[in-house]
CSV table of N, CA and C in Angstrom, one decimal:
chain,number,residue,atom,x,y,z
S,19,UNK,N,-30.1,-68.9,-126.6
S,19,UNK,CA,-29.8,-67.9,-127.6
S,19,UNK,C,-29.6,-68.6,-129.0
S,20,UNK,N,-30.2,-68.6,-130.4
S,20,UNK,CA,-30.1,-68.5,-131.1
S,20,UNK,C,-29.3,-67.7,-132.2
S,21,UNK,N,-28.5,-67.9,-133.0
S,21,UNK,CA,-27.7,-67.8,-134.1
S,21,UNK,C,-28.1,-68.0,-135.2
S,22,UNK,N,-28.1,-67.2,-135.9
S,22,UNK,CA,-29.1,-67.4,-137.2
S,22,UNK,C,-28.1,-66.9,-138.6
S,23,UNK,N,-27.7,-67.7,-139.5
S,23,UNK,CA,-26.7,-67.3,-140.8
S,23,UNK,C,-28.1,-66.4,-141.6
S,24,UNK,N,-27.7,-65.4,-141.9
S,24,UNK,CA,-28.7,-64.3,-142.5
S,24,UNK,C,-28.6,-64.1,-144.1
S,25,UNK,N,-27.4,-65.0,-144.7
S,25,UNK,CA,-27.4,-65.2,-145.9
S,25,UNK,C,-28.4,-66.4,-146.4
S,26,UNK,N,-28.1,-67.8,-145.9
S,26,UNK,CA,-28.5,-69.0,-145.5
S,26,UNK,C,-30.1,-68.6,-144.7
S,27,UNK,N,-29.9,-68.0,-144.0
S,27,UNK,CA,-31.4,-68.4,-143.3
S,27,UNK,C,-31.6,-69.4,-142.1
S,28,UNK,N,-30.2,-70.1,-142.1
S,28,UNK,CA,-30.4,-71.5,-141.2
S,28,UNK,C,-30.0,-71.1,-140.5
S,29,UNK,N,-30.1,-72.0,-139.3
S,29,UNK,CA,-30.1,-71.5,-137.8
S,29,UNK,C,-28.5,-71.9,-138.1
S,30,UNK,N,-27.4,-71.2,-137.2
S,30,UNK,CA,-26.2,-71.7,-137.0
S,30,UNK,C,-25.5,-72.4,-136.0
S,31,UNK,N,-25.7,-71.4,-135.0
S,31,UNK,CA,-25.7,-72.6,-133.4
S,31,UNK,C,-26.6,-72.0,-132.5
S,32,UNK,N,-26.8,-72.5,-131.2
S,32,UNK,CA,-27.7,-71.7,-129.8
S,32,UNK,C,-26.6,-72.2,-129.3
S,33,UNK,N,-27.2,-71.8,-128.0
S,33,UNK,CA,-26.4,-71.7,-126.8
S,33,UNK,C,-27.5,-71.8,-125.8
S,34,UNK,N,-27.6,-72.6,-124.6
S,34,UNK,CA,-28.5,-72.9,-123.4
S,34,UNK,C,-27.9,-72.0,-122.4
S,35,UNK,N,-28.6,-71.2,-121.6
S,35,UNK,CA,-27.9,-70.2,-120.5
S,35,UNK,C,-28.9,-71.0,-119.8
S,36,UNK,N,-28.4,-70.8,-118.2
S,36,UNK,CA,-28.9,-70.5,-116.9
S,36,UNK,C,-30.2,-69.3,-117.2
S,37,UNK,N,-30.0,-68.4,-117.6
S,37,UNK,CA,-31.0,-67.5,-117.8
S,37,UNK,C,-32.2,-67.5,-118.3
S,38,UNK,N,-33.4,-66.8,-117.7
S,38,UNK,CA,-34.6,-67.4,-118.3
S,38,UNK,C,-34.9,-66.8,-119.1
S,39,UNK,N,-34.8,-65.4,-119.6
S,39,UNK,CA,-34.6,-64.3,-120.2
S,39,UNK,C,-33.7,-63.6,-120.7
S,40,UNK,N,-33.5,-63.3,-122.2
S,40,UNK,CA,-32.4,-63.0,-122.2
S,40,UNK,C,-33.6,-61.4,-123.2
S,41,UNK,N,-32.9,-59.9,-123.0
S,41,UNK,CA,-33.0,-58.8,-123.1
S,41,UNK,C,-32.7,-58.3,-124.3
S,42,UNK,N,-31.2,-58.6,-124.2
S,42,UNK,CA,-30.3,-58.2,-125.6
S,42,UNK,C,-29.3,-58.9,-126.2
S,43,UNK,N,-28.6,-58.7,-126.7
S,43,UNK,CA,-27.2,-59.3,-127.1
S,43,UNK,C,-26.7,-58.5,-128.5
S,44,UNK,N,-25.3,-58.4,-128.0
S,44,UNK,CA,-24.5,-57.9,-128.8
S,44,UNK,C,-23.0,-58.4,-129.8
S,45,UNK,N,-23.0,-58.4,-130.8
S,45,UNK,CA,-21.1,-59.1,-131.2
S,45,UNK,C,-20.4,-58.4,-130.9
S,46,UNK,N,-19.1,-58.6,-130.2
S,46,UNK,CA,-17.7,-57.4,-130.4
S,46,UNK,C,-17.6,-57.4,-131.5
S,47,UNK,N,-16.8,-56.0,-132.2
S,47,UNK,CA,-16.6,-55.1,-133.3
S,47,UNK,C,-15.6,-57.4,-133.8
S,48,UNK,N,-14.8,-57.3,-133.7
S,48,UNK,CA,-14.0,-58.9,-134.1
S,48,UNK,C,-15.1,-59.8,-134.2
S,49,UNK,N,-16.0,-60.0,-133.6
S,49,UNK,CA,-17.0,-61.4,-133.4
S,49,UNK,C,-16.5,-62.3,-132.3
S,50,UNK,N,-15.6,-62.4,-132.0
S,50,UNK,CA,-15.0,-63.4,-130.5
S,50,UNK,C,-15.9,-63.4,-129.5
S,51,UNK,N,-16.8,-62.6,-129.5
S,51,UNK,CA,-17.2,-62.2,-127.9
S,51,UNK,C,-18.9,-62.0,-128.4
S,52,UNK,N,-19.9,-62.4,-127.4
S,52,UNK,CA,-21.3,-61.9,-127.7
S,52,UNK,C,-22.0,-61.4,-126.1
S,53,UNK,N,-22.4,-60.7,-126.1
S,53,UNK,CA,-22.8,-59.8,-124.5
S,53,UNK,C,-24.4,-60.0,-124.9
S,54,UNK,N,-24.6,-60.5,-123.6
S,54,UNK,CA,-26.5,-61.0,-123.6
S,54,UNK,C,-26.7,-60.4,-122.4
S,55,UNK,N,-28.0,-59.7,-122.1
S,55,UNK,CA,-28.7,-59.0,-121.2
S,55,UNK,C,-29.2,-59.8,-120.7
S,56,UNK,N,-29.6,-60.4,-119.2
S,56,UNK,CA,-30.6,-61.3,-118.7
S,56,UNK,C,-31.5,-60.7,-117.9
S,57,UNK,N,-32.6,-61.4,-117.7
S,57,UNK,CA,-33.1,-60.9,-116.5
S,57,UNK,C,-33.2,-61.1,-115.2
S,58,UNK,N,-31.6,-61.7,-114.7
S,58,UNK,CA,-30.8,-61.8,-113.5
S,58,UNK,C,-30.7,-60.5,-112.8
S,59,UNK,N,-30.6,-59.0,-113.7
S,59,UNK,CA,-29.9,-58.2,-113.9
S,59,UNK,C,-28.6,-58.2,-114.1
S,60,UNK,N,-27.9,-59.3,-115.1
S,60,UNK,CA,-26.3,-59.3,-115.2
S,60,UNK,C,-26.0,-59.9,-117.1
S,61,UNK,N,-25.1,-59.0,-117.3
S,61,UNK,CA,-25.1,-58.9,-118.7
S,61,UNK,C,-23.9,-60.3,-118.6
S,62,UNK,N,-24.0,-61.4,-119.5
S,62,UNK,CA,-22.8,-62.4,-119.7
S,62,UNK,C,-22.3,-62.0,-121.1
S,63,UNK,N,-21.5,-62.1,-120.6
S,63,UNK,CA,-19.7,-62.0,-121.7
S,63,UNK,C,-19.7,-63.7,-122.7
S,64,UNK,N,-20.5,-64.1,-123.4
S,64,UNK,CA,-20.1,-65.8,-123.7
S,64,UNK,C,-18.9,-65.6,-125.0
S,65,UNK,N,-18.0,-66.9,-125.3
S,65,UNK,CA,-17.6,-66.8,-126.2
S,65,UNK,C,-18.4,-67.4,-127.6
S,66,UNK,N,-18.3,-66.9,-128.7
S,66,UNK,CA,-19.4,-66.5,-129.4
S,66,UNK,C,-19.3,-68.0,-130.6
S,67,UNK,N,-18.0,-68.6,-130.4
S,67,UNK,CA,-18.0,-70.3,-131.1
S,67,UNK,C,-18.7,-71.4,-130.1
S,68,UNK,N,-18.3,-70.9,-128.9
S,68,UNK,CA,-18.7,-72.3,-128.1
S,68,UNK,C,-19.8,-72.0,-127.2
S,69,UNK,N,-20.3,-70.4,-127.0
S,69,UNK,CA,-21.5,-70.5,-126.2
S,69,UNK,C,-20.4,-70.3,-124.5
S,70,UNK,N,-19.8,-70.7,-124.3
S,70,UNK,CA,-18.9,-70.6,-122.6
S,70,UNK,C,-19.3,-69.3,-122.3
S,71,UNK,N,-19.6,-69.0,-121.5
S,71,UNK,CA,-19.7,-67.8,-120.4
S,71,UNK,C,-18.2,-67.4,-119.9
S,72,UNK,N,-17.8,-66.2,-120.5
S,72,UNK,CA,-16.4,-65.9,-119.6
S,72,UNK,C,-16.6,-64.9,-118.7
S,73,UNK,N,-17.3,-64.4,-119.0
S,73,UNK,CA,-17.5,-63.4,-117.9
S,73,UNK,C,-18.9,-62.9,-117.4
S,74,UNK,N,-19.6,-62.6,-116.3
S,74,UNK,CA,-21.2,-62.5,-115.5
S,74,UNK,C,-20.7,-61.3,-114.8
S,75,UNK,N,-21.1,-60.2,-115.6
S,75,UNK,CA,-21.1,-58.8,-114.9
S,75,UNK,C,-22.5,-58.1,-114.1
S,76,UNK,N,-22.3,-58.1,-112.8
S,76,UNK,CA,-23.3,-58.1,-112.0
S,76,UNK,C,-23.0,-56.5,-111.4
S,77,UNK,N,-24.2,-56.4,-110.4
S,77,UNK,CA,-24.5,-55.2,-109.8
S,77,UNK,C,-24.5,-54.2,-110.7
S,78,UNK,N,-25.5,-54.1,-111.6
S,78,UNK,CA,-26.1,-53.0,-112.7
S,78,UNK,C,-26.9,-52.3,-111.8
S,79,UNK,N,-27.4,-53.0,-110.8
S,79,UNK,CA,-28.8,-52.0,-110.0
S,79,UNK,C,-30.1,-52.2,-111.0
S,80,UNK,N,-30.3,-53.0,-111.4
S,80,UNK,CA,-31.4,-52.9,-112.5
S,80,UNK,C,-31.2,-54.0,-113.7
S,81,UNK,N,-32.1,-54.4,-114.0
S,81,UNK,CA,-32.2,-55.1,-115.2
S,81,UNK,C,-31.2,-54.3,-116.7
S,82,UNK,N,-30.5,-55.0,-117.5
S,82,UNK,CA,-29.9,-54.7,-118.4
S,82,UNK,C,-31.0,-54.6,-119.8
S,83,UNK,N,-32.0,-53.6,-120.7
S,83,UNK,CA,-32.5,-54.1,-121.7
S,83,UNK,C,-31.4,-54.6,-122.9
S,84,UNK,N,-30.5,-53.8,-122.9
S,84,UNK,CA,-29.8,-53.7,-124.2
S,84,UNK,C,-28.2,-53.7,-123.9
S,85,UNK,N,-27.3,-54.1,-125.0
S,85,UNK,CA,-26.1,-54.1,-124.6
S,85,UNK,C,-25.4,-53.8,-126.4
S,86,UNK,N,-24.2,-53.4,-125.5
S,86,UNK,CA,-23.5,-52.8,-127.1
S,86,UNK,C,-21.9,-52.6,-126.5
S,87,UNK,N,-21.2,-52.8,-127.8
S,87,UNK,CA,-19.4,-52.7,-127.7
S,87,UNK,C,-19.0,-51.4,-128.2
């Protein structure tokens, strides 16, 4: 996953997942938190400075396209 400063232009950080696919991703309303869609079918919770995975919410029944707070 890619981060990109939209003033600047420059890339700001990535993040390497386990995932081969990622669908969507979203910021919490704060920015702390970023929700990526895989195509595991399981949306991850990472924290949005360091990239960590806090949380892997599974059993959607289905692939996640999109995610939102």
């Amino acid at each position: 996953v890619y981060i990109w400063n939209v003033v600047s232009g420059q890339l700001d950080r990535s993040f390497e997942l386990s995932e081969r696919w990622v669908y969507g991703v979203a910021f919490s309303p704060q920015g702390g938190l970023l929700a990526a869609s895989c195509d595991s079918s399981a949306v991850l919770l990472l924290d949005s400075g360091s990239g960590t995975v806090r949380h892997r919410l599974e059993g959607l029944g289905g692939r996640a396209d999109k995610v939102c707070f």
